[in-house]
Amino acid sequence: MESSLNNPIQSQHGHDEEGSKMFGFIVFLLSESVIFLSFFAGYIVYKTTNSNWLPDGVEGLEIVTPTINTIILVSSSFVIYLAERRLQKHDLAGFRLYLLATMAMGTYFLYGQYVEWSQLEFGFTSGTFGGMFYLLTGFHGLHVLTGILLQLIILMRSFLPGNYDNGHFGVNSTSLFWHFVDVIWIILFVLIYVWH
């Protein structure tokens, strides 16, 4: 049987199929964007029309821990990009190392979010702000967890002989998802922690 390298029609078909998969994945991310944008719009409307925005006894949010978490999460986008580059150069050891670093950074972010939640003086039912805060940060945290699990899957698949010989759709889509999660967090960070 001829390999895809010797058979340009088979190679072209595989390339088209991977392109179609990526198009479908981008459509999925766009649908996720619509959900987040509706949450952002709701947050902005409630904040600008509600005179008693913060729960009673709460003057503002502590910003140091969320800032550190933001730096770590945003930096992880660069690290997963390095993982992709290592894979393109057929350096599986480097790919795995950078992927593990990305997963560790994402896990640290989730831990930092847990620490922050445990120290807050308000809960999910503490007015509109409390509900919006936990909904937005919790929904985003769920996406971070999903991204870590996807990275775990592609890491495990890297140990299957020849798994990435015919394309990197799983890695590319996981990386794109991770960049999406990071961009969403930057918007959330500005809305929740910076905009007073």
mmCIF file of C-alpha atoms in Angstrom:
data_model
loop_
_atom_site.group_PDB
_atom_site.id
_atom_site.type_symbol
_atom_site.label_atom_id
_atom_site.label_comp_id
_atom_site.label_asym_id
_atom_site.label_seq_id
_atom_site.Cartn_x
_atom_site.Cartn_y
_atom_site.Cartn_z
ATOM 1 C CA MET A 1 0.000 0.000 0.000
ATOM 2 C CA GLU A 2 1.341 3.430 -0.930
ATOM 3 C CA SER A 3 1.933 5.964 1.833
ATOM 4 C CA SER A 4 0.344 9.404 1.685
ATOM 5 C CA LEU A 5 3.773 10.804 0.779
ATOM 6 C CA ASN A 6 3.800 8.730 -2.421
ATOM 7 C CA ASN A 7 0.151 9.283 -3.203
ATOM 8 C CA PRO A 8 -0.617 13.013 -3.651
ATOM 9 C CA ILE A 9 -4.374 12.389 -3.948
ATOM 10 C CA GLN A 10 -4.483 10.627 -0.569
ATOM 11 C CA SER A 11 -2.268 13.341 0.942
ATOM 12 C CA GLN A 12 -4.535 16.084 -0.434
ATOM 13 C CA HIS A 13 -7.614 14.286 0.918
ATOM 14 C CA GLY A 14 -6.048 14.073 4.383
ATOM 15 C CA HIS A 15 -5.141 17.768 4.250
ATOM 16 C CA ASP A 16 -8.696 18.728 3.210
ATOM 17 C CA GLU A 17 -10.160 16.581 5.978
ATOM 18 C CA GLU A 18 -7.951 18.234 8.612
ATOM 19 C CA GLY A 19 -8.911 21.663 7.240
ATOM 20 C CA SER A 20 -12.602 20.758 7.474
ATOM 21 C CA LYS A 21 -12.152 19.588 11.055
ATOM 22 C CA MET A 22 -10.407 22.831 11.980
ATOM 23 C CA PHE A 23 -13.169 24.868 10.319
ATOM 24 C CA GLY A 24 -15.736 22.968 12.404
ATOM 25 C CA PHE A 25 -13.707 23.578 15.550
ATOM 26 C CA ILE A 26 -13.488 27.305 14.817
ATOM 27 C CA VAL A 27 -17.278 27.392 14.407
ATOM 28 C CA PHE A 28 -17.547 25.701 17.814
ATOM 29 C CA LEU A 29 -15.275 28.371 19.359
ATOM 30 C CA LEU A 30 -17.387 31.092 17.763
ATOM 31 C CA SER A 31 -20.497 29.605 19.373
ATOM 32 C CA GLU A 32 -18.659 29.587 22.723
ATOM 33 C CA SER A 33 -17.742 33.224 22.103
ATOM 34 C CA VAL A 34 -21.414 34.111 21.689
ATOM 35 C CA ILE A 35 -22.175 32.576 25.103
ATOM 36 C CA PHE A 36 -19.365 34.496 26.777
ATOM 37 C CA LEU A 37 -20.287 37.728 24.976
ATOM 38 C CA SER A 38 -23.863 37.432 26.237
ATOM 39 C CA PHE A 39 -22.504 37.010 29.780
ATOM 40 C CA PHE A 40 -20.228 40.040 29.306
ATOM 41 C CA ALA A 41 -23.136 42.115 27.999
ATOM 42 C CA GLY A 42 -25.297 41.084 30.962
ATOM 43 C CA TYR A 43 -22.506 41.963 33.387
ATOM 44 C CA ILE A 44 -22.008 45.404 31.811
ATOM 45 C CA VAL A 45 -25.747 46.157 31.756
ATOM 46 C CA TYR A 46 -26.244 45.107 35.392
ATOM 47 C CA LYS A 47 -23.173 46.991 36.568
ATOM 48 C CA THR A 48 -24.052 50.235 34.784
ATOM 49 C CA THR A 49 -27.712 50.205 35.857
ATOM 50 C CA ASN A 50 -27.369 48.985 39.448
ATOM 51 C CA SER A 51 -26.467 51.582 42.090
ATOM 52 C CA ASN A 52 -25.828 48.948 44.777
ATOM 53 C CA TRP A 53 -23.628 46.729 42.652
ATOM 54 C CA LEU A 54 -21.359 45.178 45.282
ATOM 55 C CA PRO A 55 -22.782 43.057 48.126
ATOM 56 C CA ASP A 56 -23.203 44.707 51.522
ATOM 57 C CA GLY A 57 -19.895 45.059 53.363
ATOM 58 C CA VAL A 58 -17.800 44.491 50.226
ATOM 59 C CA GLU A 59 -15.891 47.511 48.925
ATOM 60 C CA GLY A 60 -13.991 45.791 46.141
ATOM 61 C CA LEU A 61 -12.012 42.739 45.144
ATOM 62 C CA GLU A 62 -8.446 41.902 46.087
ATOM 63 C CA ILE A 63 -6.431 42.195 42.888
ATOM 64 C CA VAL A 64 -2.951 40.808 43.681
ATOM 65 C CA THR A 65 -3.806 37.074 43.483
ATOM 66 C CA PRO A 66 -5.959 37.449 40.336
ATOM 67 C CA THR A 67 -3.177 39.487 38.693
ATOM 68 C CA ILE A 68 -0.606 36.759 39.390
ATOM 69 C CA ASN A 69 -3.052 34.142 38.075
ATOM 70 C CA THR A 70 -3.630 36.241 34.958
ATOM 71 C CA ILE A 71 0.093 36.551 34.235
ATOM 72 C CA ILE A 72 0.537 32.787 34.639
ATOM 73 C CA LEU A 73 -2.467 31.899 32.464
ATOM 74 C CA VAL A 74 -1.597 34.359 29.684
ATOM 75 C CA SER A 75 2.048 33.205 29.741
ATOM 76 C CA SER A 76 0.855 29.629 29.284
ATOM 77 C CA SER A 77 -0.384 30.581 25.796
ATOM 78 C CA PHE A 78 3.223 31.215 24.800
ATOM 79 C CA VAL A 79 4.299 27.922 26.379
ATOM 80 C CA ILE A 80 1.718 25.846 24.476
ATOM 81 C CA TYR A 81 2.821 27.632 21.292
ATOM 82 C CA LEU A 82 6.365 26.397 22.038
ATOM 83 C CA ALA A 83 4.942 22.880 22.458
ATOM 84 C CA GLU A 84 3.375 23.116 18.989
ATOM 85 C CA ARG A 85 6.675 24.291 17.517
ATOM 86 C CA ARG A 86 8.535 21.371 19.116
ATOM 87 C CA LEU A 87 6.040 18.917 17.625
ATOM 88 C CA GLN A 88 6.415 20.474 14.165
ATOM 89 C CA LYS A 89 10.155 19.819 14.486
ATOM 90 C CA HIS A 90 9.460 16.190 15.520
ATOM 91 C CA ASP A 91 10.878 16.852 19.005
ATOM 92 C CA LEU A 92 8.462 14.766 21.091
ATOM 93 C CA ALA A 93 10.470 15.200 24.300
ATOM 94 C CA GLY A 94 10.323 18.999 23.966
ATOM 95 C CA PHE A 95 6.646 18.842 23.022
ATOM 96 C CA ARG A 96 5.840 16.829 26.138
ATOM 97 C CA LEU A 97 7.902 19.104 28.372
ATOM 98 C CA TYR A 98 6.223 22.311 27.182
ATOM 99 C CA LEU A 99 2.806 20.653 27.291
ATOM 100 C CA LEU A 100 3.369 19.550 30.899
ATOM 101 C CA ALA A 101 4.448 23.112 31.745
ATOM 102 C CA THR A 102 1.244 24.479 30.169
ATOM 103 C CA MET A 103 -0.869 22.005 32.138
ATOM 104 C CA ALA A 104 0.942 22.960 35.353
ATOM 105 C CA MET A 105 0.302 26.649 34.705
ATOM 106 C CA GLY A 106 -3.385 25.997 34.039
ATOM 107 C CA THR A 107 -3.633 23.903 37.193
ATOM 108 C CA TYR A 108 -1.966 26.672 39.202
ATOM 109 C CA PHE A 109 -4.521 29.114 37.800
ATOM 110 C CA LEU A 110 -7.386 26.893 38.967
ATOM 111 C CA TYR A 111 -5.765 26.513 42.384
ATOM 112 C CA GLY A 112 -5.391 30.300 42.601
ATOM 113 C CA GLN A 113 -9.055 30.690 41.726
ATOM 114 C CA TYR A 114 -9.984 28.193 44.454
ATOM 115 C CA VAL A 115 -7.887 30.137 46.985
ATOM 116 C CA GLU A 116 -9.547 33.380 45.952
ATOM 117 C CA TRP A 117 -13.045 31.905 46.181
ATOM 118 C CA SER A 118 -12.333 30.494 49.648
ATOM 119 C CA GLN A 119 -11.348 33.956 50.920
ATOM 120 C CA LEU A 120 -14.238 35.957 49.471
ATOM 121 C CA GLU A 121 -16.732 37.568 51.811
ATOM 122 C CA PHE A 122 -19.697 36.933 49.542
ATOM 123 C CA GLY A 123 -21.354 33.957 47.881
ATOM 124 C CA PHE A 124 -23.255 33.053 44.740
ATOM 125 C CA THR A 125 -26.511 34.350 46.242
ATOM 126 C CA SER A 126 -25.012 37.679 47.411
ATOM 127 C CA GLY A 127 -26.891 39.931 45.026
ATOM 128 C CA THR A 128 -26.453 40.345 41.303
ATOM 129 C CA PHE A 129 -22.704 40.874 41.563
ATOM 130 C CA GLY A 130 -22.194 37.684 43.566
ATOM 131 C CA GLY A 131 -24.168 35.644 41.063
ATOM 132 C CA MET A 132 -22.445 37.183 38.051
ATOM 133 C CA PHE A 133 -18.978 36.868 39.596
ATOM 134 C CA TYR A 134 -19.294 33.161 40.354
ATOM 135 C CA LEU A 135 -21.077 32.421 37.077
ATOM 136 C CA LEU A 136 -18.423 34.134 34.939
ATOM 137 C CA THR A 137 -15.327 32.940 36.801
ATOM 138 C CA GLY A 138 -16.789 29.467 37.336
ATOM 139 C CA PHE A 139 -17.791 29.011 33.699
ATOM 140 C CA HIS A 140 -14.353 30.162 32.615
ATOM 141 C CA GLY A 141 -12.722 27.854 35.177
ATOM 142 C CA LEU A 142 -14.666 24.961 33.661
ATOM 143 C CA HIS A 143 -13.138 25.851 30.285
ATOM 144 C CA VAL A 144 -9.649 25.933 31.819
ATOM 145 C CA LEU A 145 -10.254 22.467 33.290
ATOM 146 C CA THR A 146 -11.470 21.253 29.881
ATOM 147 C CA GLY A 147 -8.326 22.655 28.268
ATOM 148 C CA ILE A 148 -6.112 20.836 30.774
ATOM 149 C CA LEU A 149 -7.942 17.555 30.107
ATOM 150 C CA LEU A 150 -7.549 18.038 26.341
ATOM 151 C CA GLN A 151 -3.843 18.618 26.849
ATOM 152 C CA LEU A 152 -3.636 15.448 28.921
ATOM 153 C CA ILE A 153 -5.229 13.515 26.043
ATOM 154 C CA ILE A 154 -2.810 14.846 23.422
ATOM 155 C CA LEU A 155 0.077 14.208 25.795
ATOM 156 C CA MET A 156 -0.967 10.573 26.197
ATOM 157 C CA ARG A 157 -1.440 10.246 22.432
ATOM 158 C CA SER A 158 2.141 11.416 21.909
ATOM 159 C CA PHE A 159 3.269 8.064 23.325
ATOM 160 C CA LEU A 160 1.456 6.144 20.563
ATOM 161 C CA PRO A 161 4.020 5.320 17.857
ATOM 162 C CA GLY A 162 3.482 7.428 14.725
ATOM 163 C CA ASN A 163 0.359 9.112 16.128
ATOM 164 C CA TYR A 164 1.316 12.556 14.840
ATOM 165 C CA ASP A 165 2.814 11.436 11.518
ATOM 166 C CA ASN A 166 -0.323 12.279 9.523
ATOM 167 C CA GLY A 167 -1.308 15.601 11.058
ATOM 168 C CA HIS A 168 -1.594 17.591 14.247
ATOM 169 C CA PHE A 169 -5.296 18.480 14.321
ATOM 170 C CA GLY A 170 -5.733 17.443 17.968
ATOM 171 C CA VAL A 171 -2.739 19.492 19.067
ATOM 172 C CA ASN A 172 -3.624 22.507 16.929
ATOM 173 C CA SER A 173 -7.256 22.578 18.048
ATOM 174 C CA THR A 174 -6.297 22.121 21.713
ATOM 175 C CA SER A 175 -3.802 24.965 21.419
ATOM 176 C CA LEU A 176 -6.417 27.172 19.750
ATOM 177 C CA PHE A 177 -8.886 26.351 22.529
ATOM 178 C CA TRP A 178 -6.250 27.316 25.118
ATOM 179 C CA HIS A 179 -5.591 30.669 23.418
ATOM 180 C CA PHE A 180 -9.360 31.244 23.358
ATOM 181 C CA VAL A 181 -9.598 30.538 27.099
ATOM 182 C CA ASP A 182 -6.763 32.998 27.760
ATOM 183 C CA VAL A 183 -8.347 35.782 25.701
ATOM 184 C CA ILE A 184 -11.675 35.267 27.486
ATOM 185 C CA TRP A 185 -9.911 35.546 30.849
ATOM 186 C CA ILE A 186 -8.226 38.827 29.879
ATOM 187 C CA ILE A 187 -11.665 40.290 29.124
ATOM 188 C CA LEU A 188 -13.061 38.897 32.376
ATOM 189 C CA PHE A 189 -10.111 40.247 34.363
ATOM 190 C CA VAL A 190 -10.654 43.741 32.962
ATOM 191 C CA LEU A 191 -14.418 43.640 33.536
ATOM 192 C CA ILE A 192 -14.348 42.182 37.047
ATOM 193 C CA TYR A 193 -11.095 43.334 38.635
ATOM 194 C CA VAL A 194 -9.925 46.444 36.754
ATOM 195 C CA TRP A 195 -13.183 48.235 35.943
ATOM 196 C CA HIS A 196 -14.424 49.823 39.160
#
